[in-house]
PDB file of C-alpha atoms in Angstrom:
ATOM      1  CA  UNK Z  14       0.000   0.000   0.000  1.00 45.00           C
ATOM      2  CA  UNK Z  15       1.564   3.308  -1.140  1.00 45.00           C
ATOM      3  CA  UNK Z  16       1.964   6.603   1.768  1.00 49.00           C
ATOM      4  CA  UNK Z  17       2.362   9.908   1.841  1.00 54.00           C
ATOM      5  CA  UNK Z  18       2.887  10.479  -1.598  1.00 58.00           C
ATOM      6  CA  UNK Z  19       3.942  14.047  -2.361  1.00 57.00           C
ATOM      7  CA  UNK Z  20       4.885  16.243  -5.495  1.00 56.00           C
ATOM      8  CA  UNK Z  21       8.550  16.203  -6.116  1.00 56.00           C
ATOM      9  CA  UNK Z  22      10.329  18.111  -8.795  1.00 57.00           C
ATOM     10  CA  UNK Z  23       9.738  18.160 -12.503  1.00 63.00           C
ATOM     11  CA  UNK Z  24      11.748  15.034 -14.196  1.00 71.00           C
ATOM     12  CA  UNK Z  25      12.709  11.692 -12.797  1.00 75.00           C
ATOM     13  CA  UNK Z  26      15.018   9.198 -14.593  1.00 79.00           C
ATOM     14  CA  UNK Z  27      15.237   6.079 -13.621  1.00 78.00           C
ATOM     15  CA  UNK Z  28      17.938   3.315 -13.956  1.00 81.00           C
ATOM     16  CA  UNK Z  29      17.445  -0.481 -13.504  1.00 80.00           C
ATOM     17  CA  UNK Z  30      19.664  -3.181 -12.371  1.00 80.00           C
ATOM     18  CA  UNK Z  31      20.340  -6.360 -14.012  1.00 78.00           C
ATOM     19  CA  UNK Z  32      17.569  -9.490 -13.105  1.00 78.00           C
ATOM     20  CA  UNK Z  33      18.690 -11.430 -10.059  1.00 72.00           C
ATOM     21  CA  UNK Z  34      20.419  -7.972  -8.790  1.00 73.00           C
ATOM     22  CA  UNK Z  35      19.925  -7.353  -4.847  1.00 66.00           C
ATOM     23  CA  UNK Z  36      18.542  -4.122  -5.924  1.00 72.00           C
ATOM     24  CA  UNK Z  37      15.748  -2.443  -7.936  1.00 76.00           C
ATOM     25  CA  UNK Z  38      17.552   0.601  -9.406  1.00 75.00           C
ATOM     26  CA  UNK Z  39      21.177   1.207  -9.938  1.00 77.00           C
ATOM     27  CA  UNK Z  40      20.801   5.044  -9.781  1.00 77.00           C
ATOM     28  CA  UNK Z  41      17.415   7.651  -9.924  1.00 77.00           C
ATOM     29  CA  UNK Z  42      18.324  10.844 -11.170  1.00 78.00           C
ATOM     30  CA  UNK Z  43      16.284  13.628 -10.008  1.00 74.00           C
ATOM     31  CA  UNK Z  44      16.657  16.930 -12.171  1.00 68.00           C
ATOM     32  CA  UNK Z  45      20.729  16.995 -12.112  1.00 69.00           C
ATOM     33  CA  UNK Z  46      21.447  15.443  -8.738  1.00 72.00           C
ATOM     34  CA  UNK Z  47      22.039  11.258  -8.807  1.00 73.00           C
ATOM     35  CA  UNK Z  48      21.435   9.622  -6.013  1.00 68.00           C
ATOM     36  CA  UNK Z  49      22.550   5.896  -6.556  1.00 67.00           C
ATOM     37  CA  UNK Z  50      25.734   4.251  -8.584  1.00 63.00           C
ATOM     38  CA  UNK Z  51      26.590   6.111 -11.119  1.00 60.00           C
ATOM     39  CA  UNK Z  52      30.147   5.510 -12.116  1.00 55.00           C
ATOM     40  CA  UNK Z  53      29.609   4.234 -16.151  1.00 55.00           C
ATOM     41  CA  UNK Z  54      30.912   0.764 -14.727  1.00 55.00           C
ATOM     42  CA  UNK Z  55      27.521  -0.841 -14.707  1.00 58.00           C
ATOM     43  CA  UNK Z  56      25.168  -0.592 -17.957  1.00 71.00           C
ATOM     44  CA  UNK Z  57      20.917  -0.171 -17.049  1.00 78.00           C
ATOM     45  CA  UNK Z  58      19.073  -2.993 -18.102  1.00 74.00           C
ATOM     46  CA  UNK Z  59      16.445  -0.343 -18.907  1.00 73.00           C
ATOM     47  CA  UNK Z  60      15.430   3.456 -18.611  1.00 71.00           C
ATOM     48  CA  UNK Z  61      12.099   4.963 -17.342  1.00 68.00           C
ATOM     49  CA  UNK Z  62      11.849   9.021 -17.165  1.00 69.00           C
ATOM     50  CA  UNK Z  63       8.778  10.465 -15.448  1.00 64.00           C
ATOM     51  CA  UNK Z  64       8.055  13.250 -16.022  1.00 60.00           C
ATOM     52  CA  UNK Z  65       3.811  13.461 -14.352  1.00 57.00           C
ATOM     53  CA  UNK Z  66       1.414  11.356 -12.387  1.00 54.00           C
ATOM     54  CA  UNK Z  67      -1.329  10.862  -9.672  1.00 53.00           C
ATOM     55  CA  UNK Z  68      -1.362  10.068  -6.165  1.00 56.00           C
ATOM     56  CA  UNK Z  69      -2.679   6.359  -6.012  1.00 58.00           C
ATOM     57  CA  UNK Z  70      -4.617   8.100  -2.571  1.00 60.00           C
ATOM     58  CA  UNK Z  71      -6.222  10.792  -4.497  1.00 62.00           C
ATOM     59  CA  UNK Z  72      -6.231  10.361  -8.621  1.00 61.00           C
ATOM     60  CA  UNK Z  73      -7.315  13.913  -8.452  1.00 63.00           C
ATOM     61  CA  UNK Z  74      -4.593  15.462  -6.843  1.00 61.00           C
ATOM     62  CA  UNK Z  75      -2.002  15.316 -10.326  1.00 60.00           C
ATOM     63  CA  UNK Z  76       1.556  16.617 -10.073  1.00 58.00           C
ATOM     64  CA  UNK Z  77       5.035  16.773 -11.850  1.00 55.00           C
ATOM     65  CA  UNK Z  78       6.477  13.456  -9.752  1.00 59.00           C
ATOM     66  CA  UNK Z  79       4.635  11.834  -6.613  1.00 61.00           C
ATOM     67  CA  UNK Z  80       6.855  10.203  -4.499  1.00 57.00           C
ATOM     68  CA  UNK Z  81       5.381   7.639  -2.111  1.00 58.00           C
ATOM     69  CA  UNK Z  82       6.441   5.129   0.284  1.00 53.00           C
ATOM     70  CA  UNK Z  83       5.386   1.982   1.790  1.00 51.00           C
ATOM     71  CA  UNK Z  84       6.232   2.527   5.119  1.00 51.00           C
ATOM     72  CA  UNK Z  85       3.748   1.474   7.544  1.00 55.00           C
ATOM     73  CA  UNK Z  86       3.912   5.014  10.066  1.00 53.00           C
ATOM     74  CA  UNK Z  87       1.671   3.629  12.583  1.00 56.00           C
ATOM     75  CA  UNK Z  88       3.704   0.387  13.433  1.00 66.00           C
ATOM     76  CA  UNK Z  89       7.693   1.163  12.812  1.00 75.00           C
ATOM     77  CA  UNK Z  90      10.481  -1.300  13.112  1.00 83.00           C
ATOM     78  CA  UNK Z  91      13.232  -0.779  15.219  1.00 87.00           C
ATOM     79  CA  UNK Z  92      16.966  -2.365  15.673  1.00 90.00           C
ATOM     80  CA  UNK Z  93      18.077  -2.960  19.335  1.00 90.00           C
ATOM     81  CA  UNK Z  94      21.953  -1.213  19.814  1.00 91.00           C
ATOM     82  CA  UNK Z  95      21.659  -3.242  23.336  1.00 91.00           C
ATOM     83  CA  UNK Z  96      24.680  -5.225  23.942  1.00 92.00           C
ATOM     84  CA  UNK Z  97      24.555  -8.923  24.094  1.00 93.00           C
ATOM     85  CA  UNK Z  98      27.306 -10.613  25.974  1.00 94.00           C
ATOM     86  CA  UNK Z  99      28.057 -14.271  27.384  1.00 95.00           C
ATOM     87  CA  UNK Z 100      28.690 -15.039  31.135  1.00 95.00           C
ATOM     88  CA  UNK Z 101      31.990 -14.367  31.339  1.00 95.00           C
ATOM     89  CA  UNK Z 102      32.103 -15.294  34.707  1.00 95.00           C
ATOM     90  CA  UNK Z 103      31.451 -18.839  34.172  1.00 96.00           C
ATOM     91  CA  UNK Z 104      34.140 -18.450  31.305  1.00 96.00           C
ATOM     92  CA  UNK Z 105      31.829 -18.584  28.958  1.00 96.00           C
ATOM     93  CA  UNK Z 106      32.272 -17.542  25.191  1.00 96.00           C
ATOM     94  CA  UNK Z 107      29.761 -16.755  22.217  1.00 95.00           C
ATOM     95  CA  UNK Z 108      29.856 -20.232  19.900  1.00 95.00           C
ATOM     96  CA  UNK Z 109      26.587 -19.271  17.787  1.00 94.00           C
ATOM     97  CA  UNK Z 110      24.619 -15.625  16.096  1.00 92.00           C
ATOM     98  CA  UNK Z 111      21.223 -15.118  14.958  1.00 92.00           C
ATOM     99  CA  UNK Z 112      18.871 -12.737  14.172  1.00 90.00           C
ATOM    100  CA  UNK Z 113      15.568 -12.077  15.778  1.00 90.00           C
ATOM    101  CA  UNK Z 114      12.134 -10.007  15.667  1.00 87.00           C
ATOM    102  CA  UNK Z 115      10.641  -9.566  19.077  1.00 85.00           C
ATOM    103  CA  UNK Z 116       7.809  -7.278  19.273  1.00 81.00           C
ATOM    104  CA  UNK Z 117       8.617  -5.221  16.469  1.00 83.00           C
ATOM    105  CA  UNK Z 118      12.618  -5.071  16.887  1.00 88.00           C
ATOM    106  CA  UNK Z 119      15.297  -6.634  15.185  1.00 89.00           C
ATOM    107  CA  UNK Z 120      17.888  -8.033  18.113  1.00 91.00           C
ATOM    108  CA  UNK Z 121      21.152 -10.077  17.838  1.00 92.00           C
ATOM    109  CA  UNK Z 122      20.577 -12.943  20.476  1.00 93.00           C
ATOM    110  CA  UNK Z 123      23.396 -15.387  21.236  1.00 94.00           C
ATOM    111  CA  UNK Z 124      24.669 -18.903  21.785  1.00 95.00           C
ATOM    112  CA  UNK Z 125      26.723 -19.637  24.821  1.00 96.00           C
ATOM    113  CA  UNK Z 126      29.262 -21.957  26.142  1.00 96.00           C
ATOM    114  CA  UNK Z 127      31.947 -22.992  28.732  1.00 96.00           C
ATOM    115  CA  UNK Z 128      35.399 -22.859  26.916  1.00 96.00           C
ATOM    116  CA  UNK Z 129      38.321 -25.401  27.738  1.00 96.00           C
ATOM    117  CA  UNK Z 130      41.933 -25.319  27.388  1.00 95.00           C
ATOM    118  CA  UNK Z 131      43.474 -25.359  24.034  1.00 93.00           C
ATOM    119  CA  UNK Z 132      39.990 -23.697  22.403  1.00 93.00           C
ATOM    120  CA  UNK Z 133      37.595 -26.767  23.092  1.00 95.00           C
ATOM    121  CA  UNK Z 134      34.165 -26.073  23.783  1.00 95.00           C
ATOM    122  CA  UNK Z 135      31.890 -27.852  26.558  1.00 95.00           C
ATOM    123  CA  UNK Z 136      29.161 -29.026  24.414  1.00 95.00           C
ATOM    124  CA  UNK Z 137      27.231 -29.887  27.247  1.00 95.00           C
ATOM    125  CA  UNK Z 138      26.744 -26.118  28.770  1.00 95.00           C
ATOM    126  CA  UNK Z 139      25.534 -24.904  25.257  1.00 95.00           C
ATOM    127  CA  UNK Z 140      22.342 -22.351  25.728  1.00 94.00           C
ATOM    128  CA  UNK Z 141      21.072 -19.609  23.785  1.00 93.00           C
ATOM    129  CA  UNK Z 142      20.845 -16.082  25.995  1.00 88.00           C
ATOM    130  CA  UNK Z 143      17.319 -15.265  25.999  1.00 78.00           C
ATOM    131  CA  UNK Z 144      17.352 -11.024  25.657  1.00 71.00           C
ATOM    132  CA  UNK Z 145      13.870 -10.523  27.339  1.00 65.00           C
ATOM    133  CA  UNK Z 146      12.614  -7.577  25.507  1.00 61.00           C
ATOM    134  CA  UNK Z 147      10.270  -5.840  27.025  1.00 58.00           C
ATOM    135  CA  UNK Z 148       7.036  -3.062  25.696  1.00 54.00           C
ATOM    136  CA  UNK Z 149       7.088  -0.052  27.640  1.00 52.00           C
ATOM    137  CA  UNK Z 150       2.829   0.374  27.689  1.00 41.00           C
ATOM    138  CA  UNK Z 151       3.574   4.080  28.899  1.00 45.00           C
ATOM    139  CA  UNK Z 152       4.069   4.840  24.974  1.00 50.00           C
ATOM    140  CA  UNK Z 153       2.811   2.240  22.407  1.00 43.00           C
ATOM    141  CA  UNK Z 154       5.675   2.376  20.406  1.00 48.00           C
ATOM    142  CA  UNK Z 155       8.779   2.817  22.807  1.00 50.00           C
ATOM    143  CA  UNK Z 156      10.450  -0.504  24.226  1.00 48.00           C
ATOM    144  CA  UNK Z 157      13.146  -0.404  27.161  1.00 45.00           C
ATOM    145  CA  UNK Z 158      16.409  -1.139  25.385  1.00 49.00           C
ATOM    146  CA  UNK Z 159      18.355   1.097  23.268  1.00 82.00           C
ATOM    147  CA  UNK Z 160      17.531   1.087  19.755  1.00 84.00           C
ATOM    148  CA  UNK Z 161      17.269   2.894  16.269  1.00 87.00           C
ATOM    149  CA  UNK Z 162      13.511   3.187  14.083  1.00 85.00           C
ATOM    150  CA  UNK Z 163      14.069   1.571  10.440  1.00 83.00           C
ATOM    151  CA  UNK Z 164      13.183   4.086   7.741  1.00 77.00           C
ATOM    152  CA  UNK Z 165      13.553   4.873   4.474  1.00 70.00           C
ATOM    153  CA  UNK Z 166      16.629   6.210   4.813  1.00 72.00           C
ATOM    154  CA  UNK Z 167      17.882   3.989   7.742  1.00 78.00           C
ATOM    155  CA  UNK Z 168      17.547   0.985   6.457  1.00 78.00           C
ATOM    156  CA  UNK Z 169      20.963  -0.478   5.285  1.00 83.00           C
ATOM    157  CA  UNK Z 170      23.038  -3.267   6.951  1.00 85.00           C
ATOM    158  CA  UNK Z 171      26.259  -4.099   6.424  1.00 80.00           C
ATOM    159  CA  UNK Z 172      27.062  -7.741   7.969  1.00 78.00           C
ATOM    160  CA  UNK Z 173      30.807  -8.242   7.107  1.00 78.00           C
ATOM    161  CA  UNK Z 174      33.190 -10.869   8.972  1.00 83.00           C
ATOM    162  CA  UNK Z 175      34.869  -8.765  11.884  1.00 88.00           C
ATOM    163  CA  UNK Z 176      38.006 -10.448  13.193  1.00 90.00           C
ATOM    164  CA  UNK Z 177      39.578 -10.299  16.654  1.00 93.00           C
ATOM    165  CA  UNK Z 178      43.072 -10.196  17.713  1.00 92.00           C
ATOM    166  CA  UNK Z 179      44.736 -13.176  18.109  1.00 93.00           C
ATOM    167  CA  UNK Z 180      44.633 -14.227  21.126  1.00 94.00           C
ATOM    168  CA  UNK Z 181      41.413 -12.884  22.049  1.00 95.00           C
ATOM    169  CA  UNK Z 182      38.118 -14.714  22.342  1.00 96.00           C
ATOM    170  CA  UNK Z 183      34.456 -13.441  21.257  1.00 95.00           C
ATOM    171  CA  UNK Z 184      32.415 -12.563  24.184  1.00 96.00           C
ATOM    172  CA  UNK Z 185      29.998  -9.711  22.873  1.00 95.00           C
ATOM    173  CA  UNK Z 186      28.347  -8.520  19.958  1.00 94.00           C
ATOM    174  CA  UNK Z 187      26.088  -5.519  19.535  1.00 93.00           C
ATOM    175  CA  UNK Z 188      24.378  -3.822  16.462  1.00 92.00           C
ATOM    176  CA  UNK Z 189      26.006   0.052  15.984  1.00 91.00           C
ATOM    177  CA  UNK Z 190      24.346   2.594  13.179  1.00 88.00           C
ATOM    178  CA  UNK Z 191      27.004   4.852  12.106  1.00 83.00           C
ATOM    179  CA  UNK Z 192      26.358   8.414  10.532  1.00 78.00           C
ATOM    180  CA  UNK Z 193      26.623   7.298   6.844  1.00 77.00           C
ATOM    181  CA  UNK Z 194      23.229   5.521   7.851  1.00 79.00           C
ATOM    182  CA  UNK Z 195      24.366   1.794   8.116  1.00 85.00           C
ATOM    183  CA  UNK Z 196      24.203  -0.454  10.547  1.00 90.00           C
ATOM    184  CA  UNK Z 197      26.825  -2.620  11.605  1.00 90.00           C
ATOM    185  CA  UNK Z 198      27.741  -5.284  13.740  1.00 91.00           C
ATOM    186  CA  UNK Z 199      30.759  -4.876  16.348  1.00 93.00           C
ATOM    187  CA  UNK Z 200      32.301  -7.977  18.329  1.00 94.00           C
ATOM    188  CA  UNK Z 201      33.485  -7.556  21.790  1.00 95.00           C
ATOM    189  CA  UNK Z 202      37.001  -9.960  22.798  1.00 95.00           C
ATOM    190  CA  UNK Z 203      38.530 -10.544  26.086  1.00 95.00           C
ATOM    191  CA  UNK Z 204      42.114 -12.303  26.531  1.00 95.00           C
ATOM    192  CA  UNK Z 205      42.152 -15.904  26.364  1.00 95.00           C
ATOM    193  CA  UNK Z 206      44.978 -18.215  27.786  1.00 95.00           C
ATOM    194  CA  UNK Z 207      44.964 -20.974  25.515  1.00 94.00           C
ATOM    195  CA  UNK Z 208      46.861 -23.457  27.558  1.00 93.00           C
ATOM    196  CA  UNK Z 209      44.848 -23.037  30.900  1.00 94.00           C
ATOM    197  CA  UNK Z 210      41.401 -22.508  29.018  1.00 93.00           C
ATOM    198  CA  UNK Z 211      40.056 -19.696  31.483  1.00 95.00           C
ATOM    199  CA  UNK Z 212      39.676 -16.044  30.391  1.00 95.00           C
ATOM    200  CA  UNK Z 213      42.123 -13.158  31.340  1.00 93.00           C
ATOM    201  CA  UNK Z 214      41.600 -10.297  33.062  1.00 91.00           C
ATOM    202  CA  UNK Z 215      37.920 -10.209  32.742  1.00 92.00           C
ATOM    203  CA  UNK Z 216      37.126  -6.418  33.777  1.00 91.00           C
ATOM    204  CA  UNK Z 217      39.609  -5.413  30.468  1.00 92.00           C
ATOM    205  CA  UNK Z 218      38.115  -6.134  26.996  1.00 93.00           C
ATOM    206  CA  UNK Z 219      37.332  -4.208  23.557  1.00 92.00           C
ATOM    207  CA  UNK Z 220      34.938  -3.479  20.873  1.00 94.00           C
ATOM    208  CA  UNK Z 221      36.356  -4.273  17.443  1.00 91.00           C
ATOM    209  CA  UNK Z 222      34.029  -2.363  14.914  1.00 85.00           C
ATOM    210  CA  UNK Z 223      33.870  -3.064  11.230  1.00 79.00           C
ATOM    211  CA  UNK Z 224      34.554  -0.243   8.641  1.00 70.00           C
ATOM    212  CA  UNK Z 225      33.022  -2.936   5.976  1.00 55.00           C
ATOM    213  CA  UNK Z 226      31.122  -0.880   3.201  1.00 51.00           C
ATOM    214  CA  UNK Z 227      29.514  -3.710   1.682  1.00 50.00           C
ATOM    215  CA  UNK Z 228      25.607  -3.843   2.007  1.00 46.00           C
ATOM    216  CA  UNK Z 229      23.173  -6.475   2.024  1.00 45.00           C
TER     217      UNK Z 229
END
């Protein structure tokens, strides 16, 4: 169902990618300002220009270019920048990653598990970490833990490998949105001694954050 459509400039041109591409357009060009790919690398598998239509909510209301969207406003989506970390205490490390929708938020939530001298994992004390999000009723769309709204134009992930030190262990992981309007994923490590299987120094760790560009 289209929204808010809205009049918006004069000409649109618009670029497609390739069947089986990840994305619908390779560039739109709006009057002269491109907003897209557009380095002559890539050729369009077609061209459309507009240049006037109708709002699909009112087919009396005509203009130059409507612009609409397809975002729902009245339930939003939202990505939790809460971070997840094992028990460290128990000298436990992160052994498994997924993704999750809880109430309207997209969380990381993680796979636990005692680890043993020379990197050997206790199968036996495997667990995923339940997150326990929770609605805050005093607003119907606010929730307790940190986190971003998914628009239009916040709505990109980039989910790159992000490697640790050697030496170091994964023991947190946390979603991060940086100002170019990704979001990424950082990994926390704390030291590992690999012959005594127990993890150093438990109060020092740190965030290794990924400067991938690549989007999916």
């Amino acid at each position: 169902m289209l929204r808010n459509c809205k009049s918006d400039g004069d000409r649109i041109e618009l670029c497609y990618s390739e069947p089986g591409s990840s994305r619908t357009y390779e560039y739109v060009k709006k009057d002269h300002h491109i907003f897209g790919t557009n380095n002559g690398r890539k050729q369009c598998h077609r061209n459309l220009t507009l240049t006037r239509g109708a709002s699909p909510s009112n087919p009396e209301n005509l203009c130059n270019i409507c612009v609409c969207t397809n975002e729902d406003m009245l339930r939003q989506k939202r990505v939790s920048l809460a971070e997840v970390t094992s028990n460290v205490q128990a000298n436990k490390v992160i052994v498994g990653l997924r993704l999750k929708i809880d109430l309207d938020v997209l969380h990381l939530e993680i796979e636990e598990a005692e680890i043993k001298p020379v990197g050997m994992i206790d199968e036996s004390t495997k667990s995923w970490q339940n997150n326990n999000l929770e609605k805050d009723y005093s607003s119907p769309y606010t929730y307790s833990s940190k986190y971003k709204v998914i628009s239009w134009d916040s709505r990109s992930f980039s989910l790159d490998d992000v490697q640790l030190d050697k030496g170091y262990v994964l023991t947190g992981v946390k979603f991060e949105y940086d100002i170019n309007g990704f979001f990424k994923i950082a990994a926390r490590g704390h030291k590992y001694n690999y012959e005594e299987g127990k993890l150093e120094k438990l109060e020092e760790f740190y965030w290794r954050h990924s400067d991938s560009k690549k989007l999916r």
